[in-house]
Amino acid sequence: VGCSDHIAILRAYEAWEALRGERLRAAFCAEHFLSMKSLQTLSQTRRELLDHLWEIGFVTPGASARMADARAHACAVNTEGVVSAVEDGVVASLSAASHSANASDVELLRAILVGAMWPKVAKIESPPERGGKGKGKGGGKGGGKGKGRCSGGSDGSRRPEDIKIQVKDDTGVCSAMLHPSCVASQPSSKELKPGFLIYGELVKTSCLFIRDLTVVTPVALMLFGGRLSIDERASLVVIDDGWVRFRVSPEVATLIVRLRRGLEETLARKIQNPQLEFTQESGAALIDGVVKLLASESEKSSSSATTAVAPSPTAIQMVAYASQLGTKMASTAVAGSKFADCPICGQSVAFSLINDHIDRGCPSS
């Protein structure tokens, strides 16, 4: 599940839902220490959401949970209507995959979680040396009173309390530790690399714990997080107040802003008209480009020692994605340049004014 509590929960739910019969489901819950009642509540909530989406036109007509129940009942099916109707071929599958070509895309799901959880984002810092000591809660350098020991396990392995995480709330930046229930805290989990994660809640007991987390890439944060701005002097893409920021070239910064704007406009059109079917000219190419970009970033992050630096796609790769949207990016702009060619109208604009130029509308937009 790639250091994601959210995806772990999803996989557990899918495995439970695939079982037919309450006895098998109860045995599954007992084996994996899951709450049968909680999973049933999730199932009911999911069915209600599906009905609401069907009513406003976001899913295929005839694919509502209520209609599946009715058809299953007409066929004298006694178990849960939706699952039985699907398994017996009464209706087409009501799984998320039947309503979206990208429903099973894990990296897209991580990115969507950024939008859902923002601004609950945390930074994963480089772990301390094994056997060393540090001040603050859990060995962090700041944010806590007293001293915490940051030693590795007896076998030299890293323990959850060795991982340094910073979170920001209304009171400022402070250190936190992984909650023992997190997937990333388990011995079998891959080590967390320096980078970013989104989380569900902070729990304060003897110290501050972070739980319900998912590791995310910089591109996911820039495309689905808070408001973007460009710091021309430092060559940074800044999100909201600047606690989350990335050093990038002018080409990448400009294209990221353009991709973000195009994505927001595409989503707005779909929300205003749920029956809208995207074509290559009206948004499908943009969505496909974003999906490919997220996959590329994840692959590079998995082979890198850190995900905390600037997004890894080169300007050439970004241009390739942008070309799918019908935009053009002049090849004359170079890293460190004070000017960049707008990817929409081609006009040479001072780097510091790119935000206003795009937001106010280019002559060709």
CSV table of N, CA and C in Angstrom, one decimal, residues 177-326:
chain,number,residue,atom,x,y,z
A,177,MET,N,5.3,12.4,16.2
A,177,MET,CA,5.7,11.1,15.9
A,177,MET,C,4.7,10.2,15.2
A,178,LEU,N,5.1,9.2,14.5
A,178,LEU,CA,4.2,8.3,13.9
A,178,LEU,C,3.4,7.6,15.0
A,179,HIS,N,2.0,7.5,14.8
A,179,HIS,CA,1.2,6.7,15.7
A,179,HIS,C,1.5,5.2,15.5
A,180,PRO,N,1.5,4.4,16.6
A,180,PRO,CA,1.8,3.0,16.4
A,180,PRO,C,0.9,2.3,15.5
A,181,SER,N,-0.3,2.8,15.3
A,181,SER,CA,-1.3,2.1,14.4
A,181,SER,C,-1.0,2.4,12.9
A,182,CYS,N,-0.1,3.3,12.6
A,182,CYS,CA,0.1,3.6,11.2
A,182,CYS,C,0.8,2.5,10.4
A,183,VAL,N,0.5,2.4,9.2
A,183,VAL,CA,1.2,1.4,8.3
A,183,VAL,C,2.7,1.6,8.3
A,184,ALA,N,3.1,2.9,8.3
A,184,ALA,CA,4.5,3.2,8.2
A,184,ALA,C,5.3,2.8,9.5
A,185,SER,N,4.5,2.6,10.6
A,185,SER,CA,5.2,2.2,11.9
A,185,SER,C,5.5,0.7,11.9
A,186,GLN,N,4.9,-0.1,11.0
A,186,GLN,CA,5.0,-1.5,11.1
A,186,GLN,C,6.4,-1.9,10.6
A,187,PRO,N,7.0,-3.0,11.2
A,187,PRO,CA,8.3,-3.4,10.9
A,187,PRO,C,8.5,-3.8,9.4
A,188,SER,N,7.4,-4.3,8.8
A,188,SER,CA,7.4,-4.7,7.4
A,188,SER,C,7.3,-3.6,6.4
A,189,SER,N,7.0,-2.4,6.9
A,189,SER,CA,6.8,-1.2,6.0
A,189,SER,C,8.1,-0.7,5.5
A,190,LYS,N,8.1,-0.1,4.3
A,190,LYS,CA,9.3,0.5,3.7
A,190,LYS,C,9.6,1.7,4.5
A,191,GLU,N,10.9,2.1,4.6
A,191,GLU,CA,11.3,3.3,5.3
A,191,GLU,C,10.7,4.5,4.7
A,192,LEU,N,10.3,5.4,5.5
A,192,LEU,CA,9.8,6.7,5.0
A,192,LEU,C,11.0,7.6,4.6
A,193,LYS,N,11.0,8.1,3.4
A,193,LYS,CA,12.1,9.0,2.9
A,193,LYS,C,11.7,10.4,3.3
A,194,PRO,N,12.7,11.3,3.3
A,194,PRO,CA,12.4,12.7,3.5
A,194,PRO,C,11.5,13.2,2.4
A,195,GLY,N,10.4,13.9,2.8
A,195,GLY,CA,9.4,14.3,1.9
A,195,GLY,C,8.2,14.9,2.6
A,196,PHE,N,7.0,14.5,2.0
A,196,PHE,CA,5.8,15.1,2.5
A,196,PHE,C,4.7,14.0,2.7
A,197,LEU,N,3.8,14.2,3.6
A,197,LEU,CA,2.7,13.3,3.8
A,197,LEU,C,1.5,14.2,4.2
A,198,ILE,N,0.3,13.6,3.9
A,198,ILE,CA,-1.0,14.2,4.4
A,198,ILE,C,-1.5,13.3,5.5
A,199,TYR,N,-2.2,13.9,6.4
A,199,TYR,CA,-2.7,13.1,7.6
A,199,TYR,C,-4.1,13.4,8.0
A,200,GLY,N,-4.7,12.5,8.7
A,200,GLY,CA,-6.1,12.7,9.2
A,200,GLY,C,-6.2,13.5,10.5
A,201,GLU,N,-5.4,13.1,11.4
A,201,GLU,CA,-5.5,13.8,12.7
A,201,GLU,C,-4.2,13.7,13.5
A,202,LEU,N,-4.1,14.7,14.5
A,202,LEU,CA,-3.1,14.7,15.5
A,202,LEU,C,-3.6,14.2,16.8
A,203,VAL,N,-2.9,13.4,17.5
A,203,VAL,CA,-3.4,12.8,18.8
A,203,VAL,C,-2.3,13.2,19.8
A,204,LYS,N,-2.7,13.9,20.9
A,204,LYS,CA,-1.8,14.3,21.9
A,204,LYS,C,-2.0,13.4,23.2
A,205,THR,N,-1.0,12.7,23.5
A,205,THR,CA,-1.0,11.9,24.8
A,205,THR,C,0.2,12.3,25.5
A,206,SER,N,1.2,11.3,25.7
A,206,SER,CA,2.4,11.7,26.3
A,206,SER,C,3.3,12.6,25.4
A,207,CYS,N,3.0,12.5,24.1
A,207,CYS,CA,3.6,13.4,23.1
A,207,CYS,C,2.6,13.5,21.9
A,208,LEU,N,3.0,14.2,20.9
A,208,LEU,CA,2.1,14.5,19.8
A,208,LEU,C,2.3,13.4,18.7
A,209,PHE,N,1.2,12.7,18.4
A,209,PHE,CA,1.2,11.6,17.4
A,209,PHE,C,0.5,12.0,16.1
A,210,ILE,N,0.9,11.5,15.0
A,210,ILE,CA,0.3,11.8,13.7
A,210,ILE,C,-0.3,10.4,13.2
A,211,ARG,N,-1.5,10.4,12.7
A,211,ARG,CA,-2.1,9.1,12.3
A,211,ARG,C,-2.9,9.3,11.0
A,212,ASP,N,-3.3,8.2,10.4
A,212,ASP,CA,-4.1,8.2,9.2
A,212,ASP,C,-3.4,9.0,8.1
A,213,LEU,N,-2.2,8.5,7.7
A,213,LEU,CA,-1.4,9.3,6.8
A,213,LEU,C,-1.2,8.6,5.5
A,214,THR,N,-0.8,9.4,4.5
A,214,THR,CA,-0.4,8.9,3.2
A,214,THR,C,0.8,9.8,2.6
A,215,VAL,N,1.8,9.1,2.2
A,215,VAL,CA,3.0,9.8,1.6
A,215,VAL,C,2.6,10.3,0.2
A,216,VAL,N,2.9,11.6,-0.1
A,216,VAL,CA,2.6,12.2,-1.4
A,216,VAL,C,3.8,12.9,-2.0
A,217,THR,N,3.7,13.1,-3.3
A,217,THR,CA,4.8,13.7,-4.0
A,217,THR,C,4.6,15.2,-4.1
A,218,PRO,N,5.7,16.0,-4.4
A,218,PRO,CA,5.6,17.4,-4.6
A,218,PRO,C,4.6,17.8,-5.7
A,219,VAL,N,4.6,17.1,-6.8
A,219,VAL,CA,3.7,17.5,-7.9
A,219,VAL,C,2.2,17.3,-7.4
A,220,ALA,N,1.9,16.3,-6.6
A,220,ALA,CA,0.6,16.1,-6.1
A,220,ALA,C,0.2,17.3,-5.2
A,221,LEU,N,1.1,17.8,-4.4
A,221,LEU,CA,0.9,19.0,-3.6
A,221,LEU,C,0.6,20.2,-4.4
A,222,MET,N,1.4,20.4,-5.5
A,222,MET,CA,1.3,21.6,-6.3
A,222,MET,C,0.0,21.6,-7.1
A,223,LEU,N,-0.4,20.5,-7.5
A,223,LEU,CA,-1.6,20.4,-8.4
A,223,LEU,C,-2.9,20.3,-7.6
A,224,PHE,N,-2.9,19.8,-6.4
A,224,PHE,CA,-4.1,19.6,-5.6
A,224,PHE,C,-4.1,20.2,-4.3
A,225,GLY,N,-3.0,21.0,-3.9
A,225,GLY,CA,-3.0,21.6,-2.6
A,225,GLY,C,-3.6,23.0,-2.6
A,226,GLY,N,-2.9,23.9,-1.8
A,226,GLY,CA,-3.4,25.2,-1.6
A,226,GLY,C,-3.1,26.1,-2.8
A,227,ARG,N,-3.3,27.4,-2.6
A,227,ARG,CA,-3.1,28.4,-3.7
A,227,ARG,C,-1.6,28.5,-4.1
A,228,LEU,N,-1.3,28.4,-5.4
A,228,LEU,CA,0.1,28.5,-5.8
A,228,LEU,C,0.5,30.0,-6.1
A,229,SER,N,1.8,30.3,-5.8
A,229,SER,CA,2.4,31.5,-6.3
A,229,SER,C,3.8,31.3,-6.6
A,230,ILE,N,4.4,32.2,-7.3
A,230,ILE,CA,5.8,32.0,-7.7
A,230,ILE,C,6.7,33.1,-7.0
A,231,ASP,N,7.7,32.7,-6.4
A,231,ASP,CA,8.7,33.6,-5.8
A,231,ASP,C,9.9,33.7,-6.8
A,232,GLU,N,9.9,34.8,-7.6
A,232,GLU,CA,10.8,34.9,-8.7
A,232,GLU,C,12.3,35.0,-8.2
A,233,ARG,N,12.5,35.7,-7.1
A,233,ARG,CA,13.8,35.9,-6.6
A,233,ARG,C,14.5,34.6,-6.2
A,234,ALA,N,13.7,33.8,-5.5
A,234,ALA,CA,14.3,32.5,-5.1
A,234,ALA,C,14.0,31.3,-6.0
A,235,SER,N,13.4,31.6,-7.1
A,235,SER,CA,13.0,30.5,-8.0
A,235,SER,C,12.2,29.4,-7.3
A,236,LEU,N,11.2,29.8,-6.6
A,236,LEU,CA,10.4,28.9,-5.8
A,236,LEU,C,8.9,28.9,-6.3
A,237,VAL,N,8.3,27.7,-6.2
A,237,VAL,CA,6.8,27.6,-6.3
A,237,VAL,C,6.4,27.5,-4.8
A,238,VAL,N,5.5,28.4,-4.4
A,238,VAL,CA,5.1,28.5,-3.0
A,238,VAL,C,3.6,28.1,-2.9
A,239,ILE,N,3.3,27.3,-1.9
A,239,ILE,CA,1.9,27.0,-1.7
A,239,ILE,C,1.4,27.7,-0.4
A,240,ASP,N,0.3,28.4,-0.5
A,240,ASP,CA,-0.3,29.2,0.6
A,240,ASP,C,0.7,30.1,1.2
A,241,ASP,N,1.0,29.9,2.5
A,241,ASP,CA,1.9,30.8,3.2
A,241,ASP,C,3.3,30.6,3.1
A,242,GLY,N,3.7,29.5,2.3
A,242,GLY,CA,5.1,29.3,2.0
A,242,GLY,C,5.8,28.2,2.9
A,243,TRP,N,5.1,27.6,3.8
A,243,TRP,CA,5.7,26.5,4.6
A,243,TRP,C,6.0,25.4,3.7
A,244,VAL,N,5.2,25.1,2.7
A,244,VAL,CA,5.4,24.1,1.7
A,244,VAL,C,5.9,24.9,0.4
A,245,ARG,N,7.1,24.6,-0.1
A,245,ARG,CA,7.6,25.3,-1.2
A,245,ARG,C,8.6,24.4,-1.9
A,246,PHE,N,8.8,24.7,-3.2
A,246,PHE,CA,9.7,23.9,-4.0
A,246,PHE,C,10.6,24.8,-4.9
A,247,ARG,N,11.8,24.4,-5.0
A,247,ARG,CA,12.7,25.2,-6.0
A,247,ARG,C,12.6,24.5,-7.3
A,248,VAL,N,12.2,25.3,-8.3
A,248,VAL,CA,12.1,24.8,-9.7
A,248,VAL,C,12.6,25.8,-10.7
A,249,SER,N,12.7,25.4,-11.9
A,249,SER,CA,13.2,26.2,-13.0
A,249,SER,C,12.0,27.1,-13.5
A,250,PRO,N,12.2,28.2,-14.2
A,250,PRO,CA,11.1,29.0,-14.7
A,250,PRO,C,10.1,28.2,-15.6
A,251,GLU,N,10.7,27.3,-16.4
A,251,GLU,CA,9.8,26.5,-17.3
A,251,GLU,C,8.9,25.6,-16.5
A,252,VAL,N,9.4,24.9,-15.5
A,252,VAL,CA,8.6,24.0,-14.8
A,252,VAL,C,7.6,24.8,-14.0
A,253,ALA,N,8.0,25.9,-13.4
A,253,ALA,CA,7.1,26.8,-12.6
A,253,ALA,C,5.9,27.2,-13.4
A,254,THR,N,6.2,27.7,-14.6
A,254,THR,CA,5.1,28.2,-15.5
A,254,THR,C,4.2,27.1,-15.9
A,255,LEU,N,4.7,26.0,-16.2
A,255,LEU,CA,3.9,24.9,-16.7
A,255,LEU,C,3.0,24.3,-15.6
A,256,ILE,N,3.6,24.3,-14.4
A,256,ILE,CA,2.8,23.8,-13.2
A,256,ILE,C,1.6,24.7,-13.0
A,257,VAL,N,1.9,26.0,-13.0
A,257,VAL,CA,0.8,26.9,-12.8
A,257,VAL,C,-0.3,26.8,-13.9
A,258,ARG,N,0.2,26.5,-15.2
A,258,ARG,CA,-0.8,26.3,-16.3
A,258,ARG,C,-1.5,25.0,-16.1
A,259,LEU,N,-0.9,24.0,-15.7
A,259,LEU,CA,-1.5,22.7,-15.5
A,259,LEU,C,-2.6,22.8,-14.4
A,260,ARG,N,-2.2,23.5,-13.3
A,260,ARG,CA,-3.1,23.7,-12.2
A,260,ARG,C,-4.3,24.5,-12.6
A,261,ARG,N,-4.1,25.5,-13.4
A,261,ARG,CA,-5.3,26.3,-13.8
A,261,ARG,C,-6.2,25.5,-14.7
A,262,GLY,N,-5.6,24.8,-15.7
A,262,GLY,CA,-6.4,24.0,-16.6
A,262,GLY,C,-7.1,22.9,-15.9
A,263,LEU,N,-6.5,22.3,-14.9
A,263,LEU,CA,-7.2,21.3,-14.1
A,263,LEU,C,-8.4,21.8,-13.4
A,264,GLU,N,-8.2,23.0,-12.7
A,264,GLU,CA,-9.3,23.6,-12.0
A,264,GLU,C,-10.5,24.0,-12.9
A,265,GLU,N,-10.1,24.5,-14.1
A,265,GLU,CA,-11.2,24.9,-15.1
A,265,GLU,C,-11.9,23.6,-15.6
A,266,THR,N,-11.2,22.6,-15.8
A,266,THR,CA,-11.8,21.3,-16.3
A,266,THR,C,-12.8,20.7,-15.2
A,267,LEU,N,-12.3,20.7,-14.0
A,267,LEU,CA,-13.2,20.2,-12.9
A,267,LEU,C,-14.4,21.1,-12.7
A,268,ALA,N,-14.2,22.4,-12.9
A,268,ALA,CA,-15.4,23.3,-12.7
A,268,ALA,C,-16.4,23.1,-13.8
A,269,ARG,N,-16.0,22.8,-15.0
A,269,ARG,CA,-16.9,22.5,-16.1
A,269,ARG,C,-17.7,21.2,-15.8
A,270,LYS,N,-17.0,20.2,-15.3
A,270,LYS,CA,-17.6,18.9,-15.0
A,270,LYS,C,-18.6,19.1,-13.9
A,271,ILE,N,-18.3,19.9,-12.9
A,271,ILE,CA,-19.2,20.1,-11.8
A,271,ILE,C,-20.5,20.8,-12.2
A,272,GLN,N,-20.3,21.8,-13.1
A,272,GLN,CA,-21.4,22.6,-13.6
A,272,GLN,C,-22.3,21.7,-14.5
A,273,ASN,N,-21.7,20.8,-15.2
A,273,ASN,CA,-22.4,20.0,-16.2
A,273,ASN,C,-22.0,18.5,-16.0
A,274,PRO,N,-22.6,17.8,-15.0
A,274,PRO,CA,-22.1,16.4,-14.7
A,274,PRO,C,-22.2,15.5,-15.9
A,275,GLN,N,-23.1,15.7,-16.9
A,275,GLN,CA,-23.2,14.8,-18.0
A,275,GLN,C,-22.1,15.1,-19.1
A,276,LEU,N,-21.3,16.1,-18.9
A,276,LEU,CA,-20.3,16.4,-19.9
A,276,LEU,C,-19.3,15.3,-20.0
A,277,GLU,N,-19.1,14.9,-21.3
A,277,GLU,CA,-18.1,13.9,-21.6
A,277,GLU,C,-16.9,14.6,-22.3
A,278,PHE,N,-15.7,14.4,-21.7
A,278,PHE,CA,-14.5,15.1,-22.1
A,278,PHE,C,-14.0,14.5,-23.4
A,279,THR,N,-13.5,15.3,-24.3
A,279,THR,CA,-12.8,14.9,-25.5
A,279,THR,C,-11.4,15.3,-25.4
A,280,GLN,N,-10.6,14.9,-26.4
A,280,GLN,CA,-9.2,15.3,-26.4
A,280,GLN,C,-9.0,16.8,-26.4
A,281,GLU,N,-10.0,17.5,-27.0
A,281,GLU,CA,-9.9,19.0,-27.1
A,281,GLU,C,-10.5,19.7,-25.8
A,282,SER,N,-11.4,19.0,-25.1
A,282,SER,CA,-12.1,19.7,-24.0
A,282,SER,C,-11.7,19.2,-22.6
A,283,GLY,N,-10.6,18.5,-22.5
A,283,GLY,CA,-10.1,18.1,-21.2
A,283,GLY,C,-9.5,16.8,-21.0
A,284,ALA,N,-9.9,15.8,-21.9
A,284,ALA,CA,-9.4,14.5,-21.7
A,284,ALA,C,-7.8,14.4,-21.8
A,285,ALA,N,-7.2,15.2,-22.7
A,285,ALA,CA,-5.8,15.2,-22.8
A,285,ALA,C,-5.1,15.7,-21.6
A,286,LEU,N,-5.7,16.8,-21.0
A,286,LEU,CA,-5.2,17.4,-19.7
A,286,LEU,C,-5.2,16.3,-18.6
A,287,ILE,N,-6.3,15.7,-18.4
A,287,ILE,CA,-6.5,14.7,-17.4
A,287,ILE,C,-5.4,13.5,-17.6
A,288,ASP,N,-5.3,13.1,-18.8
A,288,ASP,CA,-4.4,12.0,-19.2
A,288,ASP,C,-2.9,12.5,-18.8
A,289,GLY,N,-2.6,13.8,-19.2
A,289,GLY,CA,-1.3,14.3,-18.9
A,289,GLY,C,-1.0,14.3,-17.4
A,290,VAL,N,-2.0,14.8,-16.6
A,290,VAL,CA,-1.8,14.8,-15.2
A,290,VAL,C,-1.6,13.4,-14.6
A,291,VAL,N,-2.4,12.5,-15.0
A,291,VAL,CA,-2.3,11.1,-14.5
A,291,VAL,C,-0.9,10.6,-14.8
A,292,LYS,N,-0.4,10.8,-16.0
A,292,LYS,CA,1.0,10.3,-16.4
A,292,LYS,C,2.1,11.0,-15.6
A,293,LEU,N,1.9,12.3,-15.4
A,293,LEU,CA,2.8,13.1,-14.6
A,293,LEU,C,2.9,12.6,-13.1
A,294,LEU,N,1.8,12.3,-12.5
A,294,LEU,CA,1.7,11.7,-11.2
A,294,LEU,C,2.4,10.4,-11.1
A,295,ALA,N,2.2,9.5,-12.1
A,295,ALA,CA,2.8,8.2,-12.1
A,295,ALA,C,4.3,8.4,-12.3
A,296,SER,N,4.8,9.3,-13.2
A,296,SER,CA,6.2,9.5,-13.4
A,296,SER,C,6.9,10.0,-12.1
A,297,GLU,N,6.2,10.9,-11.4
A,297,GLU,CA,6.8,11.4,-10.2
A,297,GLU,C,6.9,10.3,-9.1
A,298,SER,N,5.9,9.5,-9.0
A,298,SER,CA,5.9,8.4,-8.0
A,298,SER,C,7.1,7.5,-8.3
A,299,GLU,N,7.2,7.1,-9.5
A,299,GLU,CA,8.3,6.2,-9.9
A,299,GLU,C,9.7,6.7,-9.6
A,300,LYS,N,9.9,8.0,-9.8
A,300,LYS,CA,11.2,8.6,-9.6
A,300,LYS,C,11.4,8.7,-8.1
A,301,SER,N,10.3,9.0,-7.3
A,301,SER,CA,10.5,9.1,-5.9
A,301,SER,C,10.8,7.8,-5.2
A,302,SER,N,10.3,6.7,-5.8
A,302,SER,CA,10.5,5.4,-5.2
A,302,SER,C,12.0,5.0,-5.4
A,303,SER,N,12.7,5.5,-6.4
A,303,SER,CA,14.1,5.2,-6.6
A,303,SER,C,15.0,6.2,-6.1
A,304,SER,N,14.5,7.3,-5.5
A,304,SER,CA,15.4,8.4,-5.0
A,304,SER,C,15.5,8.3,-3.5
A,305,ALA,N,16.5,8.9,-3.0
A,305,ALA,CA,16.8,8.9,-1.6
A,305,ALA,C,15.9,9.9,-0.8
A,306,THR,N,15.3,10.8,-1.6
A,306,THR,CA,14.4,11.8,-1.0
A,306,THR,C,13.3,12.3,-2.0
A,307,THR,N,12.2,12.7,-1.4
A,307,THR,CA,11.2,13.3,-2.3
A,307,THR,C,10.9,14.8,-1.9
A,308,ALA,N,11.9,15.3,-1.1
A,308,ALA,CA,11.7,16.6,-0.5
A,308,ALA,C,12.1,17.8,-1.4
A,309,VAL,N,12.8,17.5,-2.5
A,309,VAL,CA,13.3,18.5,-3.3
A,309,VAL,C,12.3,18.8,-4.4
A,310,ALA,N,12.7,19.6,-5.4
A,310,ALA,CA,11.8,20.1,-6.5
A,310,ALA,C,11.3,18.9,-7.2
A,311,PRO,N,10.2,19.1,-7.9
A,311,PRO,CA,9.6,18.0,-8.7
A,311,PRO,C,10.6,17.5,-9.8
A,312,SER,N,10.7,16.2,-10.0
A,312,SER,CA,11.8,15.7,-10.8
A,312,SER,C,11.6,15.8,-12.3
A,313,PRO,N,10.4,16.0,-12.8
A,313,PRO,CA,10.3,16.0,-14.3
A,313,PRO,C,11.2,17.2,-14.8
A,314,THR,N,11.9,16.9,-15.9
A,314,THR,CA,12.7,18.0,-16.5
A,314,THR,C,11.7,18.9,-17.3
A,315,ALA,N,12.3,20.1,-17.7
A,315,ALA,CA,11.4,21.0,-18.5
A,315,ALA,C,11.0,20.3,-19.8
A,316,ILE,N,11.8,19.5,-20.4
A,316,ILE,CA,11.4,18.8,-21.6
A,316,ILE,C,10.2,17.9,-21.4
A,317,GLN,N,10.2,17.2,-20.3
A,317,GLN,CA,9.1,16.3,-20.0
A,317,GLN,C,7.8,17.1,-19.7
A,318,MET,N,8.0,18.2,-19.0
A,318,MET,CA,6.8,19.1,-18.7
A,318,MET,C,6.3,19.6,-20.0
A,319,VAL,N,7.1,20.0,-21.0
A,319,VAL,CA,6.7,20.5,-22.3
A,319,VAL,C,5.9,19.4,-23.0
A,320,ALA,N,6.3,18.1,-22.9
A,320,ALA,CA,5.6,17.0,-23.5
A,320,ALA,C,4.2,16.9,-23.0
A,321,TYR,N,4.1,17.0,-21.7
A,321,TYR,CA,2.7,17.0,-21.1
A,321,TYR,C,1.9,18.2,-21.5
A,322,ALA,N,2.5,19.3,-21.5
A,322,ALA,CA,1.8,20.5,-21.9
A,322,ALA,C,1.3,20.5,-23.4
A,323,SER,N,2.2,19.8,-24.2
A,323,SER,CA,1.8,19.7,-25.7
A,323,SER,C,0.5,18.9,-25.9
A,324,GLN,N,0.2,18.0,-24.9
A,324,GLN,CA,-1.0,17.3,-25.0
A,324,GLN,C,-2.2,18.2,-24.8
A,325,LEU,N,-2.0,19.3,-24.2
A,325,LEU,CA,-3.1,20.2,-23.9
A,325,LEU,C,-3.3,21.3,-25.0
A,326,GLY,N,-2.4,21.2,-26.0
A,326,GLY,CA,-2.5,22.1,-27.1
A,326,GLY,C,-1.8,23.4,-26.8
